[in-house]
Coordinates of C-alpha atoms and ligand atoms in Angstrom, one line a residue:
X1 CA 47.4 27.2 -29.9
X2 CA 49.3 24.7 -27.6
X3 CA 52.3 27.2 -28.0
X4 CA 50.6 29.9 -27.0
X5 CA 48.7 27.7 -23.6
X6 CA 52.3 26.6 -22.7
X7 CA 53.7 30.2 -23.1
X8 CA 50.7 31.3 -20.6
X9 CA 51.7 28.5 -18.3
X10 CA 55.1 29.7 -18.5
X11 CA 54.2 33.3 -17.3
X12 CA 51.4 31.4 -14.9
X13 CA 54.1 29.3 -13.5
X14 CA 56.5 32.4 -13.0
X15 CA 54.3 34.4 -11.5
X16 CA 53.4 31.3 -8.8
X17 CA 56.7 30.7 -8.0
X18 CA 57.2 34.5 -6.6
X19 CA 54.3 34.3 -4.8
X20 CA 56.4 31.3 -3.2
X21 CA 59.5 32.5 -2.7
X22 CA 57.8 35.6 -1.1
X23 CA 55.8 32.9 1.1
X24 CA 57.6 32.6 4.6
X25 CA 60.1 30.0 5.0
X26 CA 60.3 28.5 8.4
X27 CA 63.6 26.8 9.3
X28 CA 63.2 23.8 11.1
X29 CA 64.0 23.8 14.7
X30 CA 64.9 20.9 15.1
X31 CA 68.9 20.1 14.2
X32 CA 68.8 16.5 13.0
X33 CA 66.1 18.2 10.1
X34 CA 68.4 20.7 9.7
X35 CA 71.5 18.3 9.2
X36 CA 68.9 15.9 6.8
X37 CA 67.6 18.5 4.9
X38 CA 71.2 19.6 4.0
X39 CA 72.3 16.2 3.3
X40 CA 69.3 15.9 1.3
X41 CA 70.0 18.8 -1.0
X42 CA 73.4 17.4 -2.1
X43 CA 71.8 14.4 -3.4
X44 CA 70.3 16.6 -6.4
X45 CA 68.0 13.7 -8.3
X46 CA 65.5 11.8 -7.1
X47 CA 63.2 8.9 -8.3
X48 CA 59.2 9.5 -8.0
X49 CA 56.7 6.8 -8.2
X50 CA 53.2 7.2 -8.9
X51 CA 51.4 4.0 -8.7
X52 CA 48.1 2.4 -8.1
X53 CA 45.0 -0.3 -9.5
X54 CA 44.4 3.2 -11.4
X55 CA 47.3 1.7 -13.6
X56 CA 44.8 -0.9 -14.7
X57 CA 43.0 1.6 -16.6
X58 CA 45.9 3.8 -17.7
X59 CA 44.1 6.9 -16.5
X60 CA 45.2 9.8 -14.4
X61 CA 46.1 8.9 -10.9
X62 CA 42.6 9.3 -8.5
X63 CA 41.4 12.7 -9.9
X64 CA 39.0 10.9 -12.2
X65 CA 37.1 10.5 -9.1
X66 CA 36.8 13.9 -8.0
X67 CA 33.4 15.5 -9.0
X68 CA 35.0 18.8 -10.2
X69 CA 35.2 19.3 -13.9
X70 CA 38.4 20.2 -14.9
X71 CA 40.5 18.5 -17.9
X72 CA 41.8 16.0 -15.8
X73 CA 39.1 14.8 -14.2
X74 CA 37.1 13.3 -16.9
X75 CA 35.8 10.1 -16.9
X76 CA 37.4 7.7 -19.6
X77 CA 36.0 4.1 -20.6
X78 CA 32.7 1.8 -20.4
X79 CA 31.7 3.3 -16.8
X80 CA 32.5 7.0 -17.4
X81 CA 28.9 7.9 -18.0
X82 CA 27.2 7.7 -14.6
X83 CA 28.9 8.7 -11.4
X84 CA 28.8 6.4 -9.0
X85 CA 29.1 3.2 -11.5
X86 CA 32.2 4.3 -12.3
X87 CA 33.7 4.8 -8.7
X88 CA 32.3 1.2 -8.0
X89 CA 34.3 0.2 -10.8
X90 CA 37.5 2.3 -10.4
X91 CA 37.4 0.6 -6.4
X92 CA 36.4 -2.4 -7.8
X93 CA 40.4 -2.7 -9.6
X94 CA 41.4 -4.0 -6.6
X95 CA 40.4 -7.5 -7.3
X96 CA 42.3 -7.4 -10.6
X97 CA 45.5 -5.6 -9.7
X98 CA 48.0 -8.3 -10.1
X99 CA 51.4 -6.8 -10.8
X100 CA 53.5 -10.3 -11.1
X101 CA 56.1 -8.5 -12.9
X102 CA 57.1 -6.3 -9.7
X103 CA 60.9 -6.3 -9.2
X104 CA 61.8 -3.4 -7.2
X105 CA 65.5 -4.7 -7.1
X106 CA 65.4 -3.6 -11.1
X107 CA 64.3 -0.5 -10.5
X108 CA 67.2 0.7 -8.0
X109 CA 69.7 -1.0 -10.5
X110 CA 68.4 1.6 -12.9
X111 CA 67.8 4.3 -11.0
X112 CA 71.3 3.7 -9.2
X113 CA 72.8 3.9 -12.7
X114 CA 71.2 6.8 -13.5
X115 CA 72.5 8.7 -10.5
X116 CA 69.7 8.8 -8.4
X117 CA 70.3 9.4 -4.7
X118 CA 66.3 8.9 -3.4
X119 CA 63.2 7.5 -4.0
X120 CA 59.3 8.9 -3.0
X121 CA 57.0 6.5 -3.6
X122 CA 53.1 6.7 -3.2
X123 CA 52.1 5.0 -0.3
X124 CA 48.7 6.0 -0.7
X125 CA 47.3 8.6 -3.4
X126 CA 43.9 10.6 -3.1
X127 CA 42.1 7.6 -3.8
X128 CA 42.6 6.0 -0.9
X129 CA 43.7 2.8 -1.7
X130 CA 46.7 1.9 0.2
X131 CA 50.4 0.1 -1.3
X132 CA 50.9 -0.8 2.1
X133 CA 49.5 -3.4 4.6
X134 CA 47.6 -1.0 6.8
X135 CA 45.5 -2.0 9.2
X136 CA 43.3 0.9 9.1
X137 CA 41.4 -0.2 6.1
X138 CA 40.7 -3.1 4.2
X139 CA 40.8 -0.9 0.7
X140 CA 44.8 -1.6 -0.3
X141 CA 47.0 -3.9 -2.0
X142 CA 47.7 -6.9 1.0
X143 CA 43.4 -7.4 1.4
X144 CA 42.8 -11.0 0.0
X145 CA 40.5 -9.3 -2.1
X146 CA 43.4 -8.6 -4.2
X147 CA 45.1 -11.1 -6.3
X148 CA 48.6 -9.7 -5.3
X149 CA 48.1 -10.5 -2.2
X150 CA 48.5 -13.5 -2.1
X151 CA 52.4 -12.7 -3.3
X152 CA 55.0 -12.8 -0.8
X153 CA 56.0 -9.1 -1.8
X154 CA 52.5 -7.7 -2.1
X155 CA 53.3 -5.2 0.7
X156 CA 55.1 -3.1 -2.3
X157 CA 55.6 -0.1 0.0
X158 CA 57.8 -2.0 2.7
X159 CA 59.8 -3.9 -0.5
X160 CA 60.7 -1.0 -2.5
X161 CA 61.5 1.3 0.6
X162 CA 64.0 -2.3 1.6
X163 CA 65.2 -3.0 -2.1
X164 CA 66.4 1.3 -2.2
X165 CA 67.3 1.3 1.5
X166 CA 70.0 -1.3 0.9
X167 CA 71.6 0.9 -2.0
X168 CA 72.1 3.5 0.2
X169 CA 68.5 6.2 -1.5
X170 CA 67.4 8.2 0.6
X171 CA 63.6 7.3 1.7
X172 CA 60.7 9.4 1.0
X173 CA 56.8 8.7 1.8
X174 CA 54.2 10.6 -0.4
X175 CA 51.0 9.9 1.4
X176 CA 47.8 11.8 0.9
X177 CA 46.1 13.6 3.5
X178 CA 42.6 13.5 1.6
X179 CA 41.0 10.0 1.1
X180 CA 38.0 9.5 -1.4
X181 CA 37.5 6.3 0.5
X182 CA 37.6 6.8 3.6
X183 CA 34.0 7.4 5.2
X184 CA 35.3 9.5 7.6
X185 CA 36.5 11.8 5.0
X186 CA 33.7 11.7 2.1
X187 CA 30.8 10.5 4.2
X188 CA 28.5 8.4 2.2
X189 CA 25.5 10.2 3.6
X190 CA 26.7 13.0 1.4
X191 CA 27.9 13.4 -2.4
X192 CA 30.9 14.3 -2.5
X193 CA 31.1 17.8 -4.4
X194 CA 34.5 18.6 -4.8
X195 CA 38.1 17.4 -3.7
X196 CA 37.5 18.6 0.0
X197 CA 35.7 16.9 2.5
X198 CA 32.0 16.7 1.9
X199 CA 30.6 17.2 5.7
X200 CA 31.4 20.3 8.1
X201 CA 34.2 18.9 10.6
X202 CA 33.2 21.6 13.1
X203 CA 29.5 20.4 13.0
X204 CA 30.3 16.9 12.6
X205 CA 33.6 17.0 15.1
X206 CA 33.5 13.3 15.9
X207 CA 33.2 12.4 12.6
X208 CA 36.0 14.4 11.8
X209 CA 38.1 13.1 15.1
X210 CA 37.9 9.8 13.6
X211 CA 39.6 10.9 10.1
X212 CA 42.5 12.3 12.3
X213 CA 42.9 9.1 14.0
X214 CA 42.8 7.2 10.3
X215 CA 45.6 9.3 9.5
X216 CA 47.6 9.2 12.3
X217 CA 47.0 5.6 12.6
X218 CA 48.1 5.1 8.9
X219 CA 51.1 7.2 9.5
X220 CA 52.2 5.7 12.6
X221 CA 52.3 2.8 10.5
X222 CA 54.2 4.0 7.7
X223 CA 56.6 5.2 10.2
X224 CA 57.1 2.2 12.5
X225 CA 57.2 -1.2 10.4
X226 CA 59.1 0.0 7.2
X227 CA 62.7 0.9 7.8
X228 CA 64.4 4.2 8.0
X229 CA 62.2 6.9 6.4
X230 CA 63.8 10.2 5.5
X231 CA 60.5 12.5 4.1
X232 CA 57.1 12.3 4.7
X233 CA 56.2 14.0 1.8
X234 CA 52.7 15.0 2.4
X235 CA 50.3 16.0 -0.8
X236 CA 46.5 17.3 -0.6
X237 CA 47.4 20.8 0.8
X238 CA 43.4 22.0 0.9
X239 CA 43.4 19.6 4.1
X240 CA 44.9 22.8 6.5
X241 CA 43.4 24.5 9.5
X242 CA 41.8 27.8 8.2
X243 CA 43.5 29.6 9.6
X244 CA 46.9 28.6 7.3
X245 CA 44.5 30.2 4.2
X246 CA 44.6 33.8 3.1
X247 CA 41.8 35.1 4.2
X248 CA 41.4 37.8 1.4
X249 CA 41.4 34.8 -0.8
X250 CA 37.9 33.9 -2.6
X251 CA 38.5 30.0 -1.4
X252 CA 38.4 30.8 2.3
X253 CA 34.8 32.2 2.6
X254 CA 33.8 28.7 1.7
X255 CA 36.1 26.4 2.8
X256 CA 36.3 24.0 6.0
X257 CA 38.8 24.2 8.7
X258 CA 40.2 20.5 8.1
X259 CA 43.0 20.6 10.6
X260 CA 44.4 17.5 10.5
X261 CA 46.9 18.2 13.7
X262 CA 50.3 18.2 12.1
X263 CA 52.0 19.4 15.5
X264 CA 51.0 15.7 16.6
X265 CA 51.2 14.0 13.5
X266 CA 54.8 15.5 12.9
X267 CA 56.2 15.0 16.5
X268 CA 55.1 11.0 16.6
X269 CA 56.4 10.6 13.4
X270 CA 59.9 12.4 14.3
X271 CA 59.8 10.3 17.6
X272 CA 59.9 7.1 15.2
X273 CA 61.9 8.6 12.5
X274 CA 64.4 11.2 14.3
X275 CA 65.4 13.8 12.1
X276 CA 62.6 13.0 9.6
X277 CA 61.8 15.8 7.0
X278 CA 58.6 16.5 7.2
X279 CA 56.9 18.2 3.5
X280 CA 53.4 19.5 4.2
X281 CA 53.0 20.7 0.2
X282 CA 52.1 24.0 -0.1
X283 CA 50.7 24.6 3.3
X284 CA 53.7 27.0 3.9
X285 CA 55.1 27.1 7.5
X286 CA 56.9 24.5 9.9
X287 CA 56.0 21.5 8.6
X288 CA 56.5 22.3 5.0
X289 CA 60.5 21.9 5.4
X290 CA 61.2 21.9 1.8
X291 CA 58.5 23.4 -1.4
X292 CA 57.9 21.2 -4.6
X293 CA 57.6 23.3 -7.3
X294 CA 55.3 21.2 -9.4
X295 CA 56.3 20.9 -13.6
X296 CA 58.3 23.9 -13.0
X297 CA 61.9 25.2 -12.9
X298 CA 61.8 28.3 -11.1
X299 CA 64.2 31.2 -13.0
X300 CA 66.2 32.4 -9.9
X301 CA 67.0 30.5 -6.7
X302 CA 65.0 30.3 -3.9
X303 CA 65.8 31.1 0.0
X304 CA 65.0 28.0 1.1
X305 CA 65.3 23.8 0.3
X306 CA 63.4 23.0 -2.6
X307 CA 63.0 20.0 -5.5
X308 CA 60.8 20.0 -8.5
X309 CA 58.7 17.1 -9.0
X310 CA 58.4 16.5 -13.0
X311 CA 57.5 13.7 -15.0
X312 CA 59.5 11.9 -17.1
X313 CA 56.4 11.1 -19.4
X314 CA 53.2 13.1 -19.6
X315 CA 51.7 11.8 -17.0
X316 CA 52.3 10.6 -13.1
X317 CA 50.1 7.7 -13.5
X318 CA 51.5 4.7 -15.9
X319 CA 49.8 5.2 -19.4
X320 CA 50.2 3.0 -22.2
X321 CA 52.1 4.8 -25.2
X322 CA 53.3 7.7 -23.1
X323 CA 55.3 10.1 -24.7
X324 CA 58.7 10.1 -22.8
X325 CA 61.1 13.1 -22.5
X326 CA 64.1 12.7 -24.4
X327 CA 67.2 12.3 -22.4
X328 CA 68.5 15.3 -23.6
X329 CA 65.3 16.9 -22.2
X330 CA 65.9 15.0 -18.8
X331 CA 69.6 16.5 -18.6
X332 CA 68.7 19.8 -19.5
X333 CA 65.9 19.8 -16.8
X334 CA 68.6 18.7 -14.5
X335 CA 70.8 21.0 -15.1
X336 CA 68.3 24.1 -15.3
X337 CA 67.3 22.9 -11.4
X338 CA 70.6 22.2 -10.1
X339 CA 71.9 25.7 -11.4
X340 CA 69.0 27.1 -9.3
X341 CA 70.2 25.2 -6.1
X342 CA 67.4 22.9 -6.5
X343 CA 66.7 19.5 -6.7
X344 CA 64.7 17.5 -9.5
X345 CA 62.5 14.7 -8.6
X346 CA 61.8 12.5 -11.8
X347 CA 58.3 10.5 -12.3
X348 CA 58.4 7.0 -13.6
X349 CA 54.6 5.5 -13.4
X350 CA 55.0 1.4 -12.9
X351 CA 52.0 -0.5 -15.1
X352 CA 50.0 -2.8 -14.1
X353 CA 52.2 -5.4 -14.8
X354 CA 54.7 -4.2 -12.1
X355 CA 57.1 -3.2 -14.3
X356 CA 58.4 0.1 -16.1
X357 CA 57.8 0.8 -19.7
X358 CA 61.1 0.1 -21.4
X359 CA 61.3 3.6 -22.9
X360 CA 62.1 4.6 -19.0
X361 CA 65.3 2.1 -18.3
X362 CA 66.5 3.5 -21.7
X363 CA 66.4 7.0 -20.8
X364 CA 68.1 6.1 -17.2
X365 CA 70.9 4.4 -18.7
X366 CA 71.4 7.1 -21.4
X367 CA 71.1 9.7 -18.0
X368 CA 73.4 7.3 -16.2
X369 CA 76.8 7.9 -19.1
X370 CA 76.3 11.5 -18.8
X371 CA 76.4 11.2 -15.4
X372 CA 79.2 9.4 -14.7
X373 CA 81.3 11.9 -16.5
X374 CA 79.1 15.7 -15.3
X375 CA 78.0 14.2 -12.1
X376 CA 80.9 15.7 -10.5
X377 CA 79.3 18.9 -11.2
X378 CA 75.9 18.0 -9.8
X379 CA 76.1 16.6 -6.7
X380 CA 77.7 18.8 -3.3
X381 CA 77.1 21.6 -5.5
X382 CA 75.2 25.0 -5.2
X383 CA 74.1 27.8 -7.4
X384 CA 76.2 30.6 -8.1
X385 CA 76.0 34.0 -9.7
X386 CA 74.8 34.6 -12.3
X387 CA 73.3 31.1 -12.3
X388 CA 73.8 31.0 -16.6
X389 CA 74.2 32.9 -19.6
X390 CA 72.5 32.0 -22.7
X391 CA 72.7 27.9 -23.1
X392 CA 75.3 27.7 -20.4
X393 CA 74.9 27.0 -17.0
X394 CA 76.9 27.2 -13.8
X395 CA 77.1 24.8 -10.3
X396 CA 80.2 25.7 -7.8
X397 CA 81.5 22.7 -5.7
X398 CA 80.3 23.5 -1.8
X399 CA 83.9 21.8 -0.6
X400 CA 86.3 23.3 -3.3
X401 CA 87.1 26.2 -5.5
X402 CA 85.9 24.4 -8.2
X403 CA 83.3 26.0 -10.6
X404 CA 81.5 23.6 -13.5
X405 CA 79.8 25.4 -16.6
X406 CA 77.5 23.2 -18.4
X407 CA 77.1 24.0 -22.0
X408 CA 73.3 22.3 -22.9
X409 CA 73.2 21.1 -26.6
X410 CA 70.0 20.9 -28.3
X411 CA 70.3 17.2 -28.7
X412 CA 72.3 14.0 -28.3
X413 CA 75.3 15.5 -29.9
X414 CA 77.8 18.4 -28.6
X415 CA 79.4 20.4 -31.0
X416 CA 81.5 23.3 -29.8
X417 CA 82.2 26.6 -30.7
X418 CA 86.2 27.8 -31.0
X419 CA 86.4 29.8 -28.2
X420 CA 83.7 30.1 -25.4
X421 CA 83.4 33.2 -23.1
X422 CA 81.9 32.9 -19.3
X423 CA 81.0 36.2 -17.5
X424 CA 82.0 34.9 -13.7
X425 CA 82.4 37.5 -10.8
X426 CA 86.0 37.1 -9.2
X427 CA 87.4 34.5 -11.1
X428 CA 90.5 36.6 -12.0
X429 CA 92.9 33.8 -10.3
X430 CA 91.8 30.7 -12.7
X431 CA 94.1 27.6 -12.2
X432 CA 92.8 25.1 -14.7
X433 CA 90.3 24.7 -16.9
X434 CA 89.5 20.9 -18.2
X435 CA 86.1 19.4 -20.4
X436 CA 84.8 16.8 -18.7
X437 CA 85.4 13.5 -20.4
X438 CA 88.3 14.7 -22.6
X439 CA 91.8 14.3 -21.6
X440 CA 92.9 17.2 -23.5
X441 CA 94.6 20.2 -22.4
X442 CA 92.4 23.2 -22.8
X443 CA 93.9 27.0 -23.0
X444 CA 92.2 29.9 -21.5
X445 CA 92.9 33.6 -21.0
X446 CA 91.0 36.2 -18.2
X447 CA 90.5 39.5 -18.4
X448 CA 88.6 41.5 -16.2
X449 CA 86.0 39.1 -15.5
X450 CA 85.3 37.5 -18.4
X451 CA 86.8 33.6 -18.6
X452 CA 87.6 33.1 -22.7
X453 CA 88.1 29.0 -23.2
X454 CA 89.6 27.8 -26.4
X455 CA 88.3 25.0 -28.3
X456 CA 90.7 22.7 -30.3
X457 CA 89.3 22.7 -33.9
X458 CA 89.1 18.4 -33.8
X459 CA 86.9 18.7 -30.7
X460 CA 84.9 21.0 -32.1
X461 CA 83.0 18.8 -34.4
X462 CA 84.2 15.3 -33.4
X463 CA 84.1 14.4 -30.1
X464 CA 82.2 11.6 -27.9
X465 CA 80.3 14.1 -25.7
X466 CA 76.7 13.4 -24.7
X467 CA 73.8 16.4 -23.4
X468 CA 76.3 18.7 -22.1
X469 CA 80.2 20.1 -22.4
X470 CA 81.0 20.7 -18.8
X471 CA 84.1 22.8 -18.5
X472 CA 85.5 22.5 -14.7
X473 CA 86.9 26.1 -13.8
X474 CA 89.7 25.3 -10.8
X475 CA 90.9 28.7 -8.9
Ligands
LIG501 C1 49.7 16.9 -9.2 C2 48.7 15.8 -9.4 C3 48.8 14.8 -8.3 C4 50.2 14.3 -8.1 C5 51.1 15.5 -7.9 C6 52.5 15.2 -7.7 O1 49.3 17.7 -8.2 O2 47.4 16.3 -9.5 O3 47.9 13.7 -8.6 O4 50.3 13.4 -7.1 O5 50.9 16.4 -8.9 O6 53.3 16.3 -7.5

């Protein structure tokens, strides 16, 4: 059964990402974007942070509170039977969230070793509550309602975006642009219903004026007091103008126009931020400068910037006894992306305590002694024809003639075949072939486009190879 749901995912998932690729892709105007965006893609793996007082519970991040019943929105625990008790008591983890153990300098040691070149962190999820001293709202981590905040580093957005900043990462923003707090946006005069917002903004246009000022306001913010931010990566796509929907789709008859005013949102935060890359998820268009693919790995390139967000357990949010992917898992998933021209965005959920389970640091450091042998053929690369064959999968160096073939193993250990044969278009004039992390010299013949690599018999079987044998093709 659980085959047969992930098979249909699969084909689900395929089928989605056409539909995206088909989507138009608009190039960003603006050249600094342009010049971030590339420098973005060469960075190839990034760290994702899913964290919140929802951590508390070790439940899904938010979506617990949304009155639509799907399998991720049930209700867990001592409040779950009654609606509105449980939201009191899901807001009400603000005066217990007390994460003493935070240390953001121990994650960027990690995820530095690890080879990971940026960070997104939730500033704010659909919930609402904020992980950074807004002044918009009293519902977030710095309100002396909180225990935290009494902490010199409770403002946990502006100390991890300082502690990765000094390491050189890359700086990413996710910030909702739904909030289940906010009045403005699920009016208490009204259940909420659904993940949308529960009033009509076109009859109620103040109402709705002041939920664009919130979020402006909270943007401005995010965008002015915390350093050099390089995405504002924007989740919630339902919150669009209606006029971004399909209207043949059965979702538009019944949906609001919630035009949040990106044009003004994006521009201010450009003024602040200069060169900023803006990612309005899934709301395809000019602010959506890269697409996420989400628990995906799309089977053919795509014609524009992309990174897919996965998580490294089962869940975004922290829970307790997650089941981890295995590094080998990680690596492959790595590989798979970056073959693609893509790159991956790993979730680590922090607990309540502040700190990682320890499952996560291991799989890092593990990820971190492949790397610093393969990562040559990750970073500054891009996808080339015919992206892989069978197990085996190719990257070309953007600055050299340098090609890399990653060979995936099935697990920890590498064990190699006697000769290997790579079907690559015009590599007739092969210089050199080398394994990575073996100083051994490797034999190879061409003939008409096939690349045939000899293996010596001791290396077959014994050798100290991790994940991947990554054979550099120079020509
Ligand atoms: C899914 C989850 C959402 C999470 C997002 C990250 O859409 O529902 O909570 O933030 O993935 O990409």
């Amino acid at each position: 059964m659980k085959k047969i749901s992930a098979l249909l995912l699969l084909l689900f998932a395929s089928t989605l990402l056409k539909a995206q690729e088909h989507e138009s892709y608009v190039k960003p105007a603006d050249t600094l974007v342009q010049k971030k965006l590339r420098q973005w893609q060469d960075l190839k793996f990034g760290l994702f942070m899913h964290w919140g007082p929802y951590s508390e519970w070790g439940v899904v991040e938010s979506w617990s509170l949304c009155p639509e019943d799907e399998g991720w929105t049930q209700r867990k625990g001592p409040y779950g039977a009654d609606y509105y008790t449980y939201k009191k008591a899901y807001e009400n983890l603000l005066t217990t969230f007390n994460p003493t153990n935070f240390n953001p300098e121990k994650w960027v040691k990690a995820a530095k070793s690890a080879g990971m070149k940026y960070v997104i962190f939730t500033t704010k999820h659909h919930d609402g509550f904020s992980m950074f001293d807004t002044k918009q709202t009293d519902y977030k981590i710095t309100s002396p309602r909180d225990p935290f905040s009494s902490n010199p580093r409770s403002n946990v957005t502006k100390e991890i975006f300082n502690a990765f900043s000094k390491e050189n990462f890359m700086i990413g923003a996710y910030f909702s642009k739904p909030d289940w707090h906010s009045e403005y946006y699920w009016w208490p005069y009204f259940p909420p219903t659904n993940r949308n917002v529960n009033y009509d903004p076109a009859k109620y246009p103040d109402r709705w004026q002041k939920f664009k000022d919130f979020t402006y306001n909270q943007i401005g913010e995010l965008m002015t007091g915390y350093g050099k931010v390089d995405i504002l990566w924007l989740d919630g796509g339902w919150v669009r103008p209606k006029s971004s929907m399909d209207s043949k789709s059965a979702e538009y008859k019944k949906a609001y126009d919630q035009n949040i005013d990106m044009p003004k949102i994006a521009a201010m935060a450009r003024e602040k931020q200069p060169g900023l890359i803006v990612v309005d998820r899934t709301v395809s268009g000019e602010y959506e400068n890269y697409t996420t693919p989400e628990q995906q790995v799309p089977n053919e390139p795509l014609d524009h910037p992309w990174e897919s967000c996965i998580t490294m357990g089962n869940s975004w949010s922290y829970v307790p006894g997650d089941h981890y992917k295995s590094t080998n898992q990680i690596v492959s998933l790595l590989v798979k992306i970056v073959s693609r021209g893509g790159n991956l965005l790993m979730n680590i959920g922090p607990g309540p305590d502040g700190d990682w389970d320890p499952v996560a640091y291991n799989r890092l450091s593990q990820i971190g002694d492949w790397m610093k042998i393969n990562g040559e053929g990750i970073y500054e690369s891009t996808a080339v024809a015919p992206y892989s064959e069978g197990n085996i999968f190719y990257t070309k160096n953007k600055k050299s003639n340098t090609l890399y073939a990653f060979s995936l193993s099935d697990n920890d250990k590498v064990k190699l075949p006697g000769t290997i044969t790579l079907h690559l278009k015009g590599i007739n004039k092969v210089k050199k072939v080398s394994l990575l992390g073996v100083d051994r010299k490797i034999k190879f013949s061409t003939n008409a486009g096939a690349l045939t690599i000899t293996i010596p018999a001791d290396l077959q079987q014994n050798n100290k190879l991790t994940q991947t044998a990554t054979f550099k093709i120079q020509y």
